[in-house]
Amino acid sequence: MTASPAIVESGGFSTLSWNATNAESCEASGGWTGSRATSGSEQVGPIESDTDFRLSCTGASGGVQRQVTVSVDAGNGASLTLRADPEQIPVNGSSTLTWSSENATSCTASGDWSGARDTSGSFSTGPLTESATYTLSCSGPSGNALATVTVEVLDKVLRWQAPTQNVDGSPLTDLAGFNVYWGTESRAYGAPHTINDPTATQWEVDLPPGRYHFALTAFDREGSESAYSNEVIKTIL
């Protein structure tokens, strides 16, 4: 989730852009409200004061919240830009944060880093096993500026909850396993990967890097297969 520009004049506008992976629905809060698509862009404003824009997205495997702050430049107040390269990494990968500020005399880090920082510089996150959010606050004689960036850790594990009922609502007592389907386009799948274990709740994806659409089916001991589950999209690095 990004804001462009992140600093506006009083009464100005900014464009928010976002893309949620493995999400089914998103809800906006803070400086905007209401339901949103799982990806898109939207112009917000007029913005009269520093404003936080939050987006919470949920899917079958959990939820996530992201926030961007659009700051108002009073003319000669502090301004700040903070970026992560790359913003998405594999498990145990690392990213480099870079930032620069204007009209600031000091900066302080918070979130998944901490302590005093120079008014411009770079920082290596080191190996990460889960997503991390980095916030930097800079201040000067004429005002303050705040910026936040998230480095998302993408693992290769597809997770699900096993069914407990048949389609007619009766208890499911003869579950035998699962078929995992995938493709590079929605509902365009090839041959599945079969898991002959009714207790399985995850599978480590062994596919080349890319963005894939996944769906799951369950089958019983007689080989009868269910309809596709909801579809999730997962990026493999």
PDB file of C-alpha atoms in Angstrom:
ATOM      1  CA  MET A   1       0.000   0.000   0.000  1.00  0.00           C
ATOM      2  CA  THR A   2       1.461   3.351  -1.050  1.00  0.00           C
ATOM      3  CA  ALA A   3       0.501   7.004  -1.204  1.00  0.00           C
ATOM      4  CA  SER A   4       1.617   9.257  -4.059  1.00  0.00           C
ATOM      5  CA  PRO A   5       2.501  11.883  -3.163  1.00  0.00           C
ATOM      6  CA  ALA A   6       3.073  11.197   0.535  1.00  0.00           C
ATOM      7  CA  ILE A   7       3.393  14.937   1.255  1.00  0.00           C
ATOM      8  CA  VAL A   8       0.811  17.439   0.002  1.00  0.00           C
ATOM      9  CA  GLU A   9       0.030  21.082   0.494  1.00  0.00           C
ATOM     10  CA  SER A  10      -2.916  21.869   2.746  1.00  0.00           C
ATOM     11  CA  GLY A  11      -6.077  21.001   0.819  1.00  0.00           C
ATOM     12  CA  GLY A  12      -4.169  18.785  -1.595  1.00  0.00           C
ATOM     13  CA  PHE A  13      -4.901  15.303  -2.905  1.00  0.00           C
ATOM     14  CA  SER A  14      -2.974  12.015  -2.919  1.00  0.00           C
ATOM     15  CA  THR A  15      -3.521   8.704  -4.724  1.00  0.00           C
ATOM     16  CA  LEU A  16      -3.545   5.534  -2.624  1.00  0.00           C
ATOM     17  CA  SER A  17      -2.625   2.280  -4.366  1.00  0.00           C
ATOM     18  CA  TRP A  18      -2.850  -1.214  -2.882  1.00  0.00           C
ATOM     19  CA  ASN A  19      -2.706  -4.898  -3.732  1.00  0.00           C
ATOM     20  CA  ALA A  20      -3.653  -7.676  -1.296  1.00  0.00           C
ATOM     21  CA  THR A  21      -2.594 -11.269  -1.877  1.00  0.00           C
ATOM     22  CA  ASN A  22      -4.735 -14.200  -0.630  1.00  0.00           C
ATOM     23  CA  ALA A  23      -7.458 -11.778   0.508  1.00  0.00           C
ATOM     24  CA  GLU A  24     -11.203 -11.978  -0.092  1.00  0.00           C
ATOM     25  CA  SER A  25     -12.288  -8.603   1.294  1.00  0.00           C
ATOM     26  CA  CYS A  26     -10.794  -5.303   2.484  1.00  0.00           C
ATOM     27  CA  GLU A  27     -12.062  -2.567   4.799  1.00  0.00           C
ATOM     28  CA  ALA A  28     -10.758   0.998   4.957  1.00  0.00           C
ATOM     29  CA  SER A  29     -10.463   3.070   8.132  1.00  0.00           C
ATOM     30  CA  GLY A  30      -8.762   6.197   9.393  1.00  0.00           C
ATOM     31  CA  GLY A  31      -8.802   8.921   6.752  1.00  0.00           C
ATOM     32  CA  TRP A  32     -11.107   6.844   4.544  1.00  0.00           C
ATOM     33  CA  THR A  33     -13.833   4.306   5.326  1.00  0.00           C
ATOM     34  CA  GLY A  34     -15.863   1.520   3.771  1.00  0.00           C
ATOM     35  CA  SER A  35     -15.309  -1.673   1.802  1.00  0.00           C
ATOM     36  CA  ARG A  36     -12.618  -1.779  -0.862  1.00  0.00           C
ATOM     37  CA  ALA A  37     -11.584  -4.233  -3.581  1.00  0.00           C
ATOM     38  CA  THR A  38      -8.528  -6.368  -2.839  1.00  0.00           C
ATOM     39  CA  SER A  39      -6.506  -4.218  -5.238  1.00  0.00           C
ATOM     40  CA  GLY A  40      -6.920  -0.802  -6.766  1.00  0.00           C
ATOM     41  CA  SER A  41      -6.166   2.891  -6.492  1.00  0.00           C
ATOM     42  CA  GLU A  42      -8.143   5.840  -5.181  1.00  0.00           C
ATOM     43  CA  GLN A  43      -7.613   9.576  -4.925  1.00  0.00           C
ATOM     44  CA  VAL A  44      -8.177  10.946  -1.426  1.00  0.00           C
ATOM     45  CA  GLY A  45      -8.556  14.530  -0.238  1.00  0.00           C
ATOM     46  CA  PRO A  46      -8.730  17.374   0.249  1.00  0.00           C
ATOM     47  CA  ILE A  47      -6.242  16.729   3.052  1.00  0.00           C
ATOM     48  CA  GLU A  48      -5.972  19.507   5.625  1.00  0.00           C
ATOM     49  CA  SER A  49      -3.723  17.797   8.208  1.00  0.00           C
ATOM     50  CA  ASP A  50      -1.463  14.751   8.564  1.00  0.00           C
ATOM     51  CA  THR A  51      -3.767  11.779   7.971  1.00  0.00           C
ATOM     52  CA  ASP A  52      -3.374   8.012   8.456  1.00  0.00           C
ATOM     53  CA  PHE A  53      -5.060   5.785   5.871  1.00  0.00           C
ATOM     54  CA  ARG A  54      -5.489   2.165   6.988  1.00  0.00           C
ATOM     55  CA  LEU A  55      -6.627  -0.905   5.048  1.00  0.00           C
ATOM     56  CA  SER A  56      -7.462  -4.257   6.674  1.00  0.00           C
ATOM     57  CA  CYS A  57      -7.807  -7.287   4.395  1.00  0.00           C
ATOM     58  CA  THR A  58      -8.887 -10.812   5.311  1.00  0.00           C
ATOM     59  CA  GLY A  59      -8.841 -14.177   3.603  1.00  0.00           C
ATOM     60  CA  ALA A  60      -9.045 -17.884   4.329  1.00  0.00           C
ATOM     61  CA  SER A  61      -5.577 -17.966   5.916  1.00  0.00           C
ATOM     62  CA  GLY A  62      -5.830 -14.812   8.067  1.00  0.00           C
ATOM     63  CA  GLY A  63      -5.783 -11.047   7.943  1.00  0.00           C
ATOM     64  CA  VAL A  64      -3.362  -8.166   7.565  1.00  0.00           C
ATOM     65  CA  GLN A  65      -3.477  -4.387   8.035  1.00  0.00           C
ATOM     66  CA  ARG A  66      -1.403  -1.767   6.266  1.00  0.00           C
ATOM     67  CA  GLN A  67      -1.180   1.972   6.848  1.00  0.00           C
ATOM     68  CA  VAL A  68       0.222   4.929   4.981  1.00  0.00           C
ATOM     69  CA  THR A  69       0.432   8.495   6.230  1.00  0.00           C
ATOM     70  CA  VAL A  70      -0.114  11.502   4.011  1.00  0.00           C
ATOM     71  CA  SER A  71       1.552  14.540   5.564  1.00  0.00           C
ATOM     72  CA  VAL A  72       0.697  18.171   4.977  1.00  0.00           C
ATOM     73  CA  ASP A  73       3.607  20.451   4.107  1.00  0.00           C
ATOM     74  CA  ALA A  74       3.188  23.808   5.789  1.00  0.00           C
ATOM     75  CA  GLY A  75       5.644  25.363   3.341  1.00  0.00           C
ATOM     76  CA  ASN A  76       8.991  24.947   5.065  1.00  0.00           C
ATOM     77  CA  GLY A  77       8.097  22.103   7.440  1.00  0.00           C
ATOM     78  CA  ALA A  78       9.906  18.788   7.622  1.00  0.00           C
ATOM     79  CA  SER A  79       9.350  16.272   4.826  1.00  0.00           C
ATOM     80  CA  LEU A  80      10.380  12.642   4.669  1.00  0.00           C
ATOM     81  CA  THR A  81      10.555   9.809   2.139  1.00  0.00           C
ATOM     82  CA  LEU A  82      11.074   6.181   3.257  1.00  0.00           C
ATOM     83  CA  ARG A  83      11.337   3.212   0.866  1.00  0.00           C
ATOM     84  CA  ALA A  84      12.111  -0.513   1.045  1.00  0.00           C
ATOM     85  CA  ASP A  85      13.849  -2.388  -1.764  1.00  0.00           C
ATOM     86  CA  PRO A  86      12.498  -4.964  -2.285  1.00  0.00           C
ATOM     87  CA  GLU A  87       9.138  -4.708  -0.529  1.00  0.00           C
ATOM     88  CA  GLN A  88       8.485  -8.462  -0.874  1.00  0.00           C
ATOM     89  CA  ILE A  89      11.078 -11.078   0.091  1.00  0.00           C
ATOM     90  CA  PRO A  90      11.239 -14.842   0.682  1.00  0.00           C
ATOM     91  CA  VAL A  91      11.642 -16.289   4.170  1.00  0.00           C
ATOM     92  CA  ASN A  92      15.118 -15.384   5.527  1.00  0.00           C
ATOM     93  CA  GLY A  93      15.536 -12.784   2.792  1.00  0.00           C
ATOM     94  CA  SER A  94      16.460  -9.182   3.523  1.00  0.00           C
ATOM     95  CA  SER A  95      15.558  -5.714   2.282  1.00  0.00           C
ATOM     96  CA  THR A  96      17.275  -2.337   2.324  1.00  0.00           C
ATOM     97  CA  LEU A  97      15.494   0.710   3.701  1.00  0.00           C
ATOM     98  CA  THR A  98      16.493   4.110   2.340  1.00  0.00           C
ATOM     99  CA  TRP A  99      15.219   7.487   3.474  1.00  0.00           C
ATOM    100  CA  SER A 100      15.788  11.173   2.986  1.00  0.00           C
ATOM    101  CA  SER A 101      14.313  14.232   4.677  1.00  0.00           C
ATOM    102  CA  GLU A 102      14.213  17.987   4.271  1.00  0.00           C
ATOM    103  CA  ASN A 103      14.101  20.656   6.990  1.00  0.00           C
ATOM    104  CA  ALA A 104      14.651  17.964   9.637  1.00  0.00           C
ATOM    105  CA  THR A 105      17.302  17.968  12.345  1.00  0.00           C
ATOM    106  CA  SER A 106      16.653  14.568  13.940  1.00  0.00           C
ATOM    107  CA  CYS A 107      14.922  11.271  13.159  1.00  0.00           C
ATOM    108  CA  THR A 108      13.732   8.396  15.358  1.00  0.00           C
ATOM    109  CA  ALA A 109      12.870   4.860  14.265  1.00  0.00           C
ATOM    110  CA  SER A 110      10.047   2.762  15.723  1.00  0.00           C
ATOM    111  CA  GLY A 111       8.090  -0.362  14.887  1.00  0.00           C
ATOM    112  CA  ASP A 112      10.388  -3.215  13.851  1.00  0.00           C
ATOM    113  CA  TRP A 113      13.474  -1.014  14.248  1.00  0.00           C
ATOM    114  CA  SER A 114      14.263   1.565  16.900  1.00  0.00           C
ATOM    115  CA  GLY A 115      16.592   4.315  17.993  1.00  0.00           C
ATOM    116  CA  ALA A 116      17.952   7.544  16.581  1.00  0.00           C
ATOM    117  CA  ARG A 117      18.658   7.749  12.846  1.00  0.00           C
ATOM    118  CA  ASP A 118      20.439  10.238  10.619  1.00  0.00           C
ATOM    119  CA  THR A 119      18.206  12.559   8.615  1.00  0.00           C
ATOM    120  CA  SER A 120      19.069  10.482   5.535  1.00  0.00           C
ATOM    121  CA  GLY A 121      20.636   7.077   5.084  1.00  0.00           C
ATOM    122  CA  SER A 122      20.081   3.372   4.530  1.00  0.00           C
ATOM    123  CA  PHE A 123      19.483   0.330   6.724  1.00  0.00           C
ATOM    124  CA  SER A 124      19.577  -3.409   6.047  1.00  0.00           C
ATOM    125  CA  THR A 125      16.772  -5.352   7.688  1.00  0.00           C
ATOM    126  CA  GLY A 126      18.840  -8.536   7.873  1.00  0.00           C
ATOM    127  CA  PRO A 127      17.157 -11.935   7.437  1.00  0.00           C
ATOM    128  CA  LEU A 128      13.400 -11.815   8.131  1.00  0.00           C
ATOM    129  CA  THR A 129      11.114 -14.753   8.881  1.00  0.00           C
ATOM    130  CA  GLU A 130       7.893 -12.686   9.047  1.00  0.00           C
ATOM    131  CA  SER A 131       6.616  -9.405   7.667  1.00  0.00           C
ATOM    132  CA  ALA A 132       7.926  -6.275   9.382  1.00  0.00           C
ATOM    133  CA  THR A 133       6.775  -2.654   9.503  1.00  0.00           C
ATOM    134  CA  TYR A 134       9.248   0.204   9.858  1.00  0.00           C
ATOM    135  CA  THR A 135       8.258   3.710  10.946  1.00  0.00           C
ATOM    136  CA  LEU A 136      10.466   6.798  10.883  1.00  0.00           C
ATOM    137  CA  SER A 137       9.628  10.122  12.484  1.00  0.00           C
ATOM    138  CA  CYS A 138      11.704  13.209  11.702  1.00  0.00           C
ATOM    139  CA  SER A 139      11.405  16.665  13.244  1.00  0.00           C
ATOM    140  CA  GLY A 140      12.803  20.117  12.639  1.00  0.00           C
ATOM    141  CA  PRO A 141      12.244  23.706  13.743  1.00  0.00           C
ATOM    142  CA  SER A 142       9.144  24.063  11.566  1.00  0.00           C
ATOM    143  CA  GLY A 143       7.395  20.735  12.024  1.00  0.00           C
ATOM    144  CA  ASN A 144       7.426  16.956  11.948  1.00  0.00           C
ATOM    145  CA  ALA A 145       7.130  14.243   9.296  1.00  0.00           C
ATOM    146  CA  LEU A 146       6.248  10.570   9.583  1.00  0.00           C
ATOM    147  CA  ALA A 147       6.690   7.702   7.112  1.00  0.00           C
ATOM    148  CA  THR A 148       5.978   3.977   7.304  1.00  0.00           C
ATOM    149  CA  VAL A 149       6.948   1.085   5.047  1.00  0.00           C
ATOM    150  CA  THR A 150       6.245  -2.653   5.310  1.00  0.00           C
ATOM    151  CA  VAL A 151       8.502  -5.463   4.099  1.00  0.00           C
ATOM    152  CA  GLU A 152       6.320  -8.475   3.363  1.00  0.00           C
ATOM    153  CA  VAL A 153       7.774 -11.962   3.833  1.00  0.00           C
ATOM    154  CA  LEU A 154       6.248 -14.444   1.389  1.00  0.00           C
ATOM    155  CA  ASP A 155       6.555 -18.098   2.334  1.00  0.00           C
ATOM    156  CA  LYS A 156       5.792 -21.082   0.093  1.00  0.00           C
ATOM    157  CA  VAL A 157       3.220 -22.693   2.374  1.00  0.00           C
ATOM    158  CA  LEU A 158      -0.411 -23.003   1.279  1.00  0.00           C
ATOM    159  CA  ARG A 159      -2.714 -23.437   4.305  1.00  0.00           C
ATOM    160  CA  TRP A 160      -6.350 -24.490   4.676  1.00  0.00           C
ATOM    161  CA  GLN A 161      -8.959 -25.759   7.106  1.00  0.00           C
ATOM    162  CA  ALA A 162     -10.228 -29.293   6.587  1.00  0.00           C
ATOM    163  CA  PRO A 163     -13.993 -29.646   5.959  1.00  0.00           C
ATOM    164  CA  THR A 164     -16.157 -31.225   8.649  1.00  0.00           C
ATOM    165  CA  GLN A 165     -19.478 -31.525   6.797  1.00  0.00           C
ATOM    166  CA  ASN A 166     -20.816 -32.861   3.531  1.00  0.00           C
ATOM    167  CA  VAL A 167     -22.673 -30.565   1.149  1.00  0.00           C
ATOM    168  CA  ASP A 168     -26.007 -31.634   2.677  1.00  0.00           C
ATOM    169  CA  GLY A 169     -24.817 -30.653   6.155  1.00  0.00           C
ATOM    170  CA  SER A 170     -24.273 -34.187   7.446  1.00  0.00           C
ATOM    171  CA  PRO A 171     -21.026 -34.985   9.309  1.00  0.00           C
ATOM    172  CA  LEU A 172     -18.052 -35.806   7.088  1.00  0.00           C
ATOM    173  CA  THR A 173     -16.701 -39.136   8.333  1.00  0.00           C
ATOM    174  CA  ASP A 174     -14.800 -40.578   5.360  1.00  0.00           C
ATOM    175  CA  LEU A 175     -12.451 -37.778   4.293  1.00  0.00           C
ATOM    176  CA  ALA A 176      -9.445 -39.323   2.544  1.00  0.00           C
ATOM    177  CA  GLY A 177      -7.362 -36.395   1.267  1.00  0.00           C
ATOM    178  CA  PHE A 178      -7.093 -33.309  -0.863  1.00  0.00           C
ATOM    179  CA  ASN A 179      -6.259 -32.216  -4.391  1.00  0.00           C
ATOM    180  CA  VAL A 180      -4.404 -28.912  -4.806  1.00  0.00           C
ATOM    181  CA  TYR A 181      -5.002 -27.183  -8.148  1.00  0.00           C
ATOM    182  CA  TRP A 182      -3.155 -24.172  -9.521  1.00  0.00           C
ATOM    183  CA  GLY A 183      -2.655 -22.048 -12.599  1.00  0.00           C
ATOM    184  CA  THR A 184      -1.356 -18.676 -13.689  1.00  0.00           C
ATOM    185  CA  GLU A 185      -4.923 -17.541 -14.475  1.00  0.00           C
ATOM    186  CA  SER A 186      -8.094 -17.720 -12.413  1.00  0.00           C
ATOM    187  CA  ARG A 187      -9.879 -21.095 -12.598  1.00  0.00           C
ATOM    188  CA  ALA A 188      -7.530 -22.307 -15.328  1.00  0.00           C
ATOM    189  CA  TYR A 189      -5.837 -25.231 -13.595  1.00  0.00           C
ATOM    190  CA  GLY A 190      -3.689 -28.121 -14.669  1.00  0.00           C
ATOM    191  CA  ALA A 191      -3.349 -31.556 -13.082  1.00  0.00           C
ATOM    192  CA  PRO A 192      -3.538 -31.413  -9.268  1.00  0.00           C
ATOM    193  CA  HIS A 193      -1.125 -32.372  -6.553  1.00  0.00           C
ATOM    194  CA  THR A 194      -2.816 -35.112  -4.517  1.00  0.00           C
ATOM    195  CA  ILE A 195      -2.394 -35.334  -0.750  1.00  0.00           C
ATOM    196  CA  ASN A 196      -3.530 -38.702   0.615  1.00  0.00           C
ATOM    197  CA  ASP A 197      -3.760 -37.482   4.200  1.00  0.00           C
ATOM    198  CA  PRO A 198      -7.103 -36.355   5.666  1.00  0.00           C
ATOM    199  CA  THR A 199      -5.311 -34.601   8.545  1.00  0.00           C
ATOM    200  CA  ALA A 200      -3.197 -32.368   6.293  1.00  0.00           C
ATOM    201  CA  THR A 201      -3.769 -28.611   6.635  1.00  0.00           C
ATOM    202  CA  GLN A 202      -0.878 -27.226   4.585  1.00  0.00           C
ATOM    203  CA  TRP A 203       1.394 -27.895   1.616  1.00  0.00           C
ATOM    204  CA  GLU A 204       4.761 -26.364   0.788  1.00  0.00           C
ATOM    205  CA  VAL A 205       4.454 -25.190  -2.798  1.00  0.00           C
ATOM    206  CA  ASP A 206       7.200 -26.470  -5.106  1.00  0.00           C
ATOM    207  CA  LEU A 207       6.750 -24.250  -8.144  1.00  0.00           C
ATOM    208  CA  PRO A 208       8.951 -21.811 -10.097  1.00  0.00           C
ATOM    209  CA  PRO A 209       8.769 -18.156  -9.002  1.00  0.00           C
ATOM    210  CA  GLY A 210       5.562 -16.472 -10.104  1.00  0.00           C
ATOM    211  CA  ARG A 211       2.030 -15.472  -9.137  1.00  0.00           C
ATOM    212  CA  TYR A 212      -0.383 -18.408  -8.977  1.00  0.00           C
ATOM    213  CA  HIS A 213      -4.092 -19.009  -8.416  1.00  0.00           C
ATOM    214  CA  PHE A 214      -4.788 -21.942  -6.071  1.00  0.00           C
ATOM    215  CA  ALA A 215      -7.926 -23.920  -5.240  1.00  0.00           C
ATOM    216  CA  LEU A 216      -8.479 -27.034  -3.161  1.00  0.00           C
ATOM    217  CA  THR A 217     -10.845 -29.983  -3.353  1.00  0.00           C
ATOM    218  CA  ALA A 218     -11.481 -32.745  -0.845  1.00  0.00           C
ATOM    219  CA  PHE A 219     -12.176 -36.384  -1.696  1.00  0.00           C
ATOM    220  CA  ASP A 220     -13.553 -39.338   0.265  1.00  0.00           C
ATOM    221  CA  ARG A 221     -12.478 -42.950   0.497  1.00  0.00           C
ATOM    222  CA  GLU A 222     -14.585 -43.842  -2.541  1.00  0.00           C
ATOM    223  CA  GLY A 223     -12.823 -41.193  -4.639  1.00  0.00           C
ATOM    224  CA  SER A 224     -15.729 -38.749  -4.810  1.00  0.00           C
ATOM    225  CA  GLU A 225     -14.329 -35.222  -5.128  1.00  0.00           C
ATOM    226  CA  SER A 226     -15.824 -31.977  -3.885  1.00  0.00           C
ATOM    227  CA  ALA A 227     -16.221 -28.780  -5.853  1.00  0.00           C
ATOM    228  CA  TYR A 228     -13.378 -26.265  -5.860  1.00  0.00           C
ATOM    229  CA  SER A 229     -12.787 -24.210  -2.741  1.00  0.00           C
ATOM    230  CA  ASN A 230     -12.526 -20.445  -2.885  1.00  0.00           C
ATOM    231  CA  GLU A 231      -9.514 -19.349  -4.901  1.00  0.00           C
ATOM    232  CA  VAL A 232      -6.464 -17.728  -3.363  1.00  0.00           C
ATOM    233  CA  ILE A 233      -3.584 -15.979  -5.081  1.00  0.00           C
ATOM    234  CA  LYS A 234      -0.051 -16.545  -3.828  1.00  0.00           C
ATOM    235  CA  THR A 235       3.230 -15.088  -5.027  1.00  0.00           C
ATOM    236  CA  ILE A 236       6.163 -17.500  -5.026  1.00  0.00           C
ATOM    237  CA  LEU A 237       9.654 -15.982  -4.914  1.00  0.00           C
TER     238      LEU A 237
END
